[in-house]
Short mmCIF file of C-alpha atoms and ligand atoms in Angstrom, two decimals:
data_model
loop_
_atom_site.label_atom_id
_atom_site.label_comp_id
_atom_site.label_asym_id
_atom_site.label_seq_id
_atom_site.Cartn_x
_atom_site.Cartn_y
_atom_site.Cartn_z
CA MET A 1 96.17 154.69 71.03
CA THR A 2 96.23 152.98 67.60
CA ILE A 3 97.56 149.42 67.30
CA HIS A 4 100.62 150.70 65.45
CA ALA A 5 101.35 153.32 68.12
CA ARG A 6 101.10 150.62 70.78
CA ARG A 7 103.48 148.31 68.89
CA LEU A 8 105.99 151.14 68.37
CA LYS A 9 105.81 152.00 72.05
CA ASP A 10 106.55 148.37 73.01
CA LEU A 11 109.48 148.26 70.59
CA ALA A 12 110.83 151.62 71.80
CA ARG A 13 110.85 150.20 75.32
CA ALA A 14 112.89 147.18 74.15
CA VAL A 15 115.32 149.46 72.26
CA ARG A 16 115.88 151.52 75.41
CA ALA A 17 116.36 148.39 77.54
CA ALA A 18 118.84 146.81 75.07
CA PRO A 19 120.37 149.41 75.39
CA LEU A 20 120.52 150.83 71.88
CA ASP A 21 120.20 154.38 70.54
CA ALA A 22 118.00 152.97 67.77
CA LEU A 23 116.91 149.85 65.95
CA LEU A 24 116.88 149.95 62.17
CA VAL A 25 113.94 147.76 61.17
CA ALA A 26 114.75 146.25 57.77
CA LYS A 27 112.28 143.42 57.17
CA ALA A 28 109.31 144.64 55.10
CA CYS A 29 106.79 142.66 57.16
CA ASN A 30 108.18 144.15 60.37
CA VAL A 31 108.01 147.69 58.96
CA SER A 32 104.42 146.94 57.99
CA TYR A 33 103.60 145.49 61.42
CA LEU A 34 104.94 148.59 63.18
CA THR A 35 103.64 151.33 60.89
CA GLY A 36 100.90 149.98 58.63
CA PHE A 37 103.02 150.87 55.57
CA THR A 38 102.49 148.05 53.06
CA GLY A 39 105.26 148.87 50.58
CA ASP A 40 108.81 147.54 50.63
CA SER A 41 112.39 148.80 50.01
CA SER A 42 112.07 151.00 53.10
CA PHE A 43 113.60 151.13 56.55
CA CYS A 44 112.01 152.15 59.81
CA LEU A 45 114.33 153.71 62.37
CA VAL A 46 113.02 153.38 65.90
CA THR A 47 114.67 155.29 68.76
CA PRO A 48 113.28 155.37 72.30
CA LYS A 49 111.56 158.66 71.37
CA ARG A 50 111.05 158.80 67.61
CA THR A 51 110.09 156.67 64.65
CA ILE A 52 111.18 157.64 61.14
CA LEU A 53 110.17 155.80 58.00
CA ILE A 54 112.97 156.06 55.43
CA SER A 55 111.57 155.53 51.94
CA ASP A 56 111.58 156.99 48.45
CA GLU A 57 109.40 159.04 46.09
CA ARG A 58 107.66 155.99 44.58
CA TYR A 59 105.91 155.37 47.89
CA ARG A 60 104.86 158.93 48.82
CA ILE A 61 101.17 158.43 47.96
CA GLN A 62 101.06 154.99 49.57
CA ILE A 63 102.63 156.36 52.77
CA ASP A 64 100.02 159.15 52.87
CA ASP A 65 97.33 156.46 52.61
CA ASP A 66 98.81 153.83 54.94
CA CYS A 67 100.39 155.90 57.72
CA PRO A 68 99.77 159.65 57.24
CA ASN A 69 100.89 160.63 60.75
CA LEU A 70 104.28 158.97 60.64
CA GLU A 71 107.49 161.01 60.49
CA THR A 72 109.19 160.24 57.18
CA HIS A 73 112.47 160.81 55.37
CA ILE A 74 111.78 160.53 51.64
CA ARG A 75 114.92 160.39 49.53
CA GLY A 76 115.14 161.78 46.00
CA HIS A 77 116.48 159.80 43.05
CA ASP A 78 119.94 161.31 43.56
CA LYS A 79 120.52 159.19 46.68
CA ASN A 80 120.20 155.48 47.34
CA THR A 81 118.39 154.06 50.34
CA TYR A 82 121.61 153.36 52.28
CA GLN A 83 122.81 156.94 51.86
CA ALA A 84 119.41 158.09 53.10
CA VAL A 85 119.69 155.89 56.19
CA ALA A 86 123.22 157.15 56.90
CA GLU A 87 121.97 160.74 56.60
CA VAL A 88 119.18 160.20 59.15
CA VAL A 89 121.49 158.38 61.57
CA ALA A 90 124.05 161.21 61.33
CA ASN A 91 121.40 163.93 61.74
CA LEU A 92 120.18 162.31 64.94
CA GLY A 93 123.70 161.82 66.28
CA LEU A 94 123.13 158.12 66.98
CA ARG A 95 126.05 155.94 68.13
CA ASP A 96 124.82 152.44 69.00
CA VAL A 97 122.43 151.29 66.29
CA GLY A 98 121.04 147.77 65.92
CA ILE A 99 119.99 146.56 62.49
CA GLU A 100 117.72 143.59 61.88
CA ALA A 101 120.22 140.94 60.81
CA SER A 102 117.61 138.84 59.01
CA GLY A 103 116.40 141.84 57.00
CA VAL A 104 119.62 142.71 55.14
CA THR A 105 122.21 140.79 53.17
CA LEU A 106 125.81 140.82 54.33
CA GLN A 107 126.56 143.13 51.39
CA GLU A 108 123.87 145.60 52.46
CA PHE A 109 125.14 145.49 56.03
CA GLU A 110 128.71 146.24 54.93
CA THR A 111 127.53 149.09 52.70
CA LEU A 112 125.59 150.64 55.57
CA ARG A 113 128.45 150.16 58.04
CA ASP A 114 130.85 151.93 55.67
CA LEU A 115 128.41 154.83 55.16
CA CYS A 116 127.54 155.25 58.84
CA LYS A 117 130.79 156.79 60.07
CA ASN A 118 131.42 156.83 63.84
CA VAL A 119 128.40 154.56 64.39
CA ASN A 120 128.53 151.18 66.08
CA LEU A 121 126.19 149.26 63.76
CA VAL A 122 125.42 145.78 65.07
CA GLY A 123 123.18 142.98 63.81
CA ARG A 124 120.21 142.21 66.08
CA THR A 125 117.38 139.71 65.78
CA GLY A 126 114.01 138.95 67.30
CA TYR A 127 112.90 142.33 68.70
CA VAL A 128 109.87 142.73 66.45
CA GLU A 129 109.34 138.97 66.06
CA LYS A 130 108.93 138.70 69.82
CA LEU A 131 106.10 141.26 69.71
CA ARG A 132 104.58 139.58 66.65
CA ALA A 133 104.37 136.19 68.41
CA ILE A 134 101.43 137.46 70.46
CA LYS A 135 98.54 138.34 68.18
CA ASP A 136 96.02 141.06 68.95
CA GLU A 137 92.32 140.87 68.05
CA SER A 138 92.79 142.38 64.58
CA GLU A 139 95.51 139.84 63.76
CA ILE A 140 93.46 136.90 65.03
CA ALA A 141 90.55 138.12 62.88
CA ALA A 142 92.88 138.25 59.84
CA LEU A 143 94.12 134.72 60.56
CA ARG A 144 90.52 133.48 60.81
CA ARG A 145 89.77 135.02 57.41
CA SER A 146 92.93 133.50 55.96
CA ILE A 147 91.97 130.04 57.27
CA SER A 148 88.43 130.42 55.96
CA VAL A 149 89.72 131.25 52.46
CA ALA A 150 92.15 128.30 52.55
CA GLU A 151 89.36 125.94 53.58
CA LYS A 152 87.01 127.22 50.85
CA ALA A 153 89.77 126.77 48.27
CA PHE A 154 90.44 123.21 49.46
CA ALA A 155 86.76 122.29 49.23
CA ALA A 156 86.56 123.75 45.71
CA MET A 157 89.73 121.89 44.68
CA ARG A 158 88.31 118.60 46.00
CA ALA A 159 85.04 119.16 44.15
CA THR A 160 86.82 119.58 40.82
CA LEU A 161 89.81 117.25 41.26
CA GLN A 162 90.15 114.88 38.30
CA PRO A 163 92.02 111.54 38.22
CA GLY A 164 94.17 112.85 35.38
CA ASP A 165 95.30 115.99 37.25
CA SER A 166 99.02 116.20 37.96
CA GLU A 167 100.57 117.46 41.20
CA LYS A 168 101.31 120.73 39.39
CA GLN A 169 97.69 121.04 38.26
CA VAL A 170 96.38 120.40 41.78
CA GLY A 171 98.71 123.18 42.93
CA ASP A 172 97.26 125.44 40.23
CA LEU A 173 93.69 124.62 41.31
CA ILE A 174 94.48 125.64 44.91
CA ASP A 175 96.18 128.83 43.72
CA HIS A 176 93.14 129.67 41.56
CA TYR A 177 90.53 128.93 44.23
CA VAL A 178 92.41 130.85 46.94
CA ARG A 179 92.11 133.99 44.81
CA ARG A 180 88.49 133.24 43.90
CA ALA A 181 87.67 132.87 47.60
CA GLY A 182 89.07 136.34 48.24
CA GLY A 183 92.68 135.59 49.18
CA GLU A 184 95.58 137.77 48.00
CA CYS A 185 97.53 134.68 47.00
CA VAL A 186 98.58 131.29 48.36
CA ALA A 187 100.57 131.43 51.60
CA PHE A 188 103.35 129.38 49.93
CA PRO A 189 103.56 127.19 46.82
CA PRO A 190 101.22 124.29 47.72
CA ILE A 191 102.80 120.91 48.43
CA VAL A 192 101.01 118.09 46.62
CA GLY A 193 102.53 114.64 47.01
CA VAL A 194 100.96 111.73 45.13
CA GLY A 195 101.62 108.22 46.50
CA ASP A 196 105.21 107.62 47.64
CA ARG A 197 106.06 111.27 46.86
CA SER A 198 104.04 112.20 49.98
CA ALA A 199 107.00 110.83 51.98
CA LEU A 200 109.02 113.88 50.90
CA PRO A 201 107.93 116.53 53.43
CA HIS A 202 108.95 119.39 51.12
CA MET A 203 109.31 118.79 47.43
CA THR A 204 108.63 120.54 44.15
CA LEU A 205 105.51 119.55 42.26
CA SER A 206 105.87 117.00 39.49
CA ASP A 207 103.82 115.77 36.54
CA ARG A 208 102.76 112.66 38.51
CA ARG A 209 99.00 112.28 38.07
CA VAL A 210 96.79 111.61 41.09
CA GLU A 211 95.39 108.40 39.52
CA GLU A 212 98.92 106.93 39.49
CA ALA A 213 98.64 106.17 43.22
CA ASP A 214 95.98 105.55 45.85
CA PHE A 215 96.37 108.67 47.95
CA LEU A 216 97.87 112.14 48.07
CA LEU A 217 99.06 114.66 50.64
CA VAL A 218 98.11 118.33 50.25
CA ASP A 219 99.81 121.07 52.32
CA TRP A 220 98.45 124.51 51.50
CA GLY A 221 97.43 127.89 52.87
CA ALA A 222 96.16 131.31 51.91
CA ARG A 223 97.33 134.86 52.50
CA VAL A 224 94.60 137.32 53.47
CA GLY A 225 95.24 140.81 54.85
CA GLN A 226 98.97 139.85 54.83
CA TYR A 227 98.31 136.93 57.25
CA HIS A 228 99.11 133.30 56.40
CA SER A 229 97.24 130.07 57.08
CA ASP A 230 98.77 126.60 56.83
CA LEU A 231 96.99 123.22 56.72
CA THR A 232 97.76 119.67 55.59
CA ARG A 233 95.29 116.91 54.73
CA MET A 234 95.45 113.46 53.16
CA LEU A 235 93.04 112.44 50.38
CA TRP A 236 92.16 109.29 48.52
CA ALA A 237 92.99 109.78 44.86
CA PRO A 238 89.80 109.96 42.80
CA GLY A 239 89.68 107.11 40.33
CA ALA A 240 92.34 105.09 42.17
CA SER A 241 91.88 101.36 42.64
CA ARG A 242 92.42 101.55 46.44
CA LYS A 243 94.42 98.37 46.99
CA ARG A 244 93.55 96.76 50.33
CA ALA A 245 97.20 96.35 51.42
CA VAL A 246 97.84 100.05 50.79
CA GLU A 247 94.67 101.03 52.61
CA SER A 248 95.48 99.06 55.75
CA ARG A 249 99.07 100.33 55.89
CA LEU A 250 98.00 103.93 55.33
CA ARG A 251 95.23 103.60 57.92
CA LYS A 252 97.73 102.32 60.48
CA ILE A 253 100.05 105.33 60.22
CA TYR A 254 97.18 107.78 59.75
CA THR A 255 95.65 106.63 63.03
CA VAL A 256 98.97 107.11 64.85
CA VAL A 257 99.52 110.61 63.38
CA LEU A 258 95.96 111.68 64.18
CA GLU A 259 96.25 110.51 67.79
CA ALA A 260 99.67 112.20 68.13
CA GLN A 261 98.20 115.45 66.81
CA THR A 262 95.17 115.17 69.12
CA ARG A 263 97.46 114.67 72.15
CA ALA A 264 99.68 117.62 71.20
CA ILE A 265 96.68 119.92 70.69
CA ALA A 266 95.24 118.81 74.04
CA ALA A 267 98.53 119.85 75.69
CA LEU A 268 98.34 123.44 74.32
CA GLY A 269 97.77 126.26 76.76
CA PRO A 270 99.38 129.37 78.23
CA GLY A 271 102.49 128.70 80.33
CA VAL A 272 103.16 125.36 78.63
CA SER A 273 106.67 124.74 77.29
CA VAL A 274 106.72 123.92 73.56
CA LYS A 275 109.03 121.00 74.45
CA VAL A 276 106.16 119.39 76.37
CA VAL A 277 103.82 119.82 73.39
CA ASP A 278 106.41 118.37 70.97
CA GLU A 279 106.96 115.41 73.28
CA ALA A 280 103.22 114.71 73.54
CA ALA A 281 103.22 113.94 69.80
CA ARG A 282 106.77 112.66 69.37
CA GLY A 283 106.61 110.28 72.34
CA TYR A 284 103.37 108.75 71.10
CA ILE A 285 104.76 108.28 67.57
CA ALA A 286 107.97 106.76 68.98
CA ASP A 287 106.00 104.36 71.21
CA ALA A 288 104.08 103.25 68.12
CA GLY A 289 107.42 102.35 66.51
CA TYR A 290 107.72 105.27 64.06
CA GLY A 291 110.07 107.59 65.96
CA LYS A 292 112.66 107.73 63.19
CA ASN A 293 109.95 108.43 60.61
CA PHE A 294 108.87 111.74 62.21
CA THR A 295 111.66 113.84 60.80
CA HIS A 296 110.70 117.46 61.50
CA GLY A 297 109.55 119.81 64.25
CA LEU A 298 105.96 119.62 65.44
CA GLY A 299 104.88 123.10 64.41
CA HIS A 300 105.50 126.82 64.16
CA GLY A 301 103.85 130.17 64.66
CA ILE A 302 101.95 131.70 61.73
CA GLY A 303 101.16 135.34 61.03
CA LEU A 304 102.78 137.90 58.73
CA GLU A 305 105.20 135.11 57.79
CA ILE A 306 104.39 131.47 57.18
CA HIS A 307 107.02 130.40 59.72
CA GLU A 308 107.47 132.65 62.72
CA ALA A 309 107.83 132.55 66.50
CA PRO A 310 107.23 130.45 68.46
CA ALA A 311 108.96 127.34 67.14
CA VAL A 312 107.13 124.26 68.43
CA ARG A 313 109.98 121.80 68.66
CA SER A 314 112.08 119.83 71.13
CA ASN A 315 115.12 122.15 70.94
CA SER A 316 113.20 125.38 71.62
CA ASP A 317 112.89 127.06 75.01
CA ASP A 318 109.75 128.96 74.00
CA VAL A 319 106.80 128.96 76.37
CA LEU A 320 103.28 129.37 75.02
CA GLN A 321 101.32 132.52 75.82
CA ALA A 322 97.72 133.51 75.16
CA GLY A 323 97.48 135.14 71.73
CA MET A 324 100.02 132.89 70.03
CA VAL A 325 98.81 131.00 66.96
CA VAL A 326 100.70 127.83 66.08
CA THR A 327 100.46 124.93 63.67
CA ILE A 328 100.49 121.37 64.99
CA GLU A 329 101.69 119.06 62.22
CA PRO A 330 103.05 115.65 63.16
CA GLY A 331 103.95 113.29 60.33
CA ILE A 332 105.15 109.77 59.60
CA TYR A 333 107.10 109.23 56.38
CA LEU A 334 107.77 105.74 55.04
CA PRO A 335 110.19 105.73 52.10
CA GLU A 336 108.80 104.06 48.96
CA PHE A 337 105.31 103.90 50.49
CA GLY A 338 104.30 107.43 51.37
CA GLY A 339 103.81 109.84 54.20
CA VAL A 340 101.00 111.09 56.39
CA ARG A 341 100.93 114.59 57.84
CA ILE A 342 97.95 116.31 59.45
CA GLU A 343 98.27 120.03 60.13
CA ASP A 344 95.94 122.42 61.91
CA ASP A 345 96.18 125.99 63.21
CA VAL A 346 95.51 126.61 66.89
CA LEU A 347 95.10 129.80 68.95
CA ILE A 348 96.40 129.79 72.52
CA THR A 349 93.68 131.32 74.72
CA PRO A 350 93.80 132.45 78.38
CA GLY A 351 91.93 129.26 79.30
CA GLY A 352 93.68 126.80 76.96
CA HIS A 353 93.35 126.77 73.20
CA GLU A 354 90.97 127.05 70.25
CA ILE A 355 91.40 125.07 67.04
CA LEU A 356 90.88 127.64 64.26
CA THR A 357 90.80 125.18 61.36
CA SER A 358 87.72 123.09 60.66
CA VAL A 359 88.43 120.74 57.71
CA PRO A 360 87.48 117.25 59.03
CA ARG A 361 90.44 115.02 59.81
CA GLU A 362 88.98 111.68 60.90
CA TRP A 363 90.01 108.66 58.79
CA GLU A 364 86.69 108.67 56.91
CA SER A 365 87.32 112.24 55.72
CA LEU A 366 89.98 111.08 53.22
CA GLY A 367 87.20 110.28 50.75
CA GLU A 368 84.06 108.32 50.12
CA GLU A 369 84.17 104.63 50.94
ZN1 LIG B 1 101.96 123.28 56.01
ZN1 LIG B 2 103.39 124.30 58.65
#
């Protein structure tokens, strides 16, 4: 059985158990996960017995290439995609149909509901995401390639980083080197925070030059084979004066974040609640006196999306299972001084875990003394 056939079989079982007559898969990455079809603007209707890809003429050749054995309903230009969906649903005589709530806008949902007469169309979430949380061998291999490309791009960026480069230009360098290293694109617009701007966990890149402060935070990743990697490292700014007071303060919080991350990673394994992992880092940071400065969740799954199941945070009931790949990214953010975040990607294995990322993270790795 192919990987796509196995995934569709698992989903069909969940649809039957729901119980639903069908699930209309609307998110492009979920359609791709289930069928191998890499285009967009298409729906995949999954009943307990059949799978139908609903698409249009533009994608006919791509469908023949990506998933030649799949049953399809290709609409002509005289119908829109919602009319095509309604036609298939009516032809099959379906009554209770779930639609992926996160894959359509409210407007699209209302349009479909009006077109699907005598059908109970209800929003549903998490069916495919639950399957996606556990990666198979091919997905783990894609994530390894994605991490490798991200790490090569980071090394190349570091080798060419100039004191006069702005945050935007550092972002451009990463973007450029990700493609040169064989990536499709960056996993997300890189975050580059120079000096006190590193205390803003998510911000847009500015014209601040790296030499205007002593250090910078870089959060970046690559997309390879549709899979996303996600890392964060701190760097000394080349050409910066490295004031002693700044160095000792940064070292203090860096050491706490690194130890918190090390403890959280050590806690990772199958059967472990994500709450326990979050607490391993959060408790340590709080005991060090920085509890209120760690303002976000500890981590998240990565895969076809940059943020996916499981959430690694205190308010999640998720339990880790072998095959999950998660980021572990504690941080301490001090307003007007700066922030430290260290982020790595970790595979949960039957016996514990494997850290997939390999960029050094000890204090000395920030730059030459
Ligand atoms: Zn990140
Ligand atoms: Zn992340």
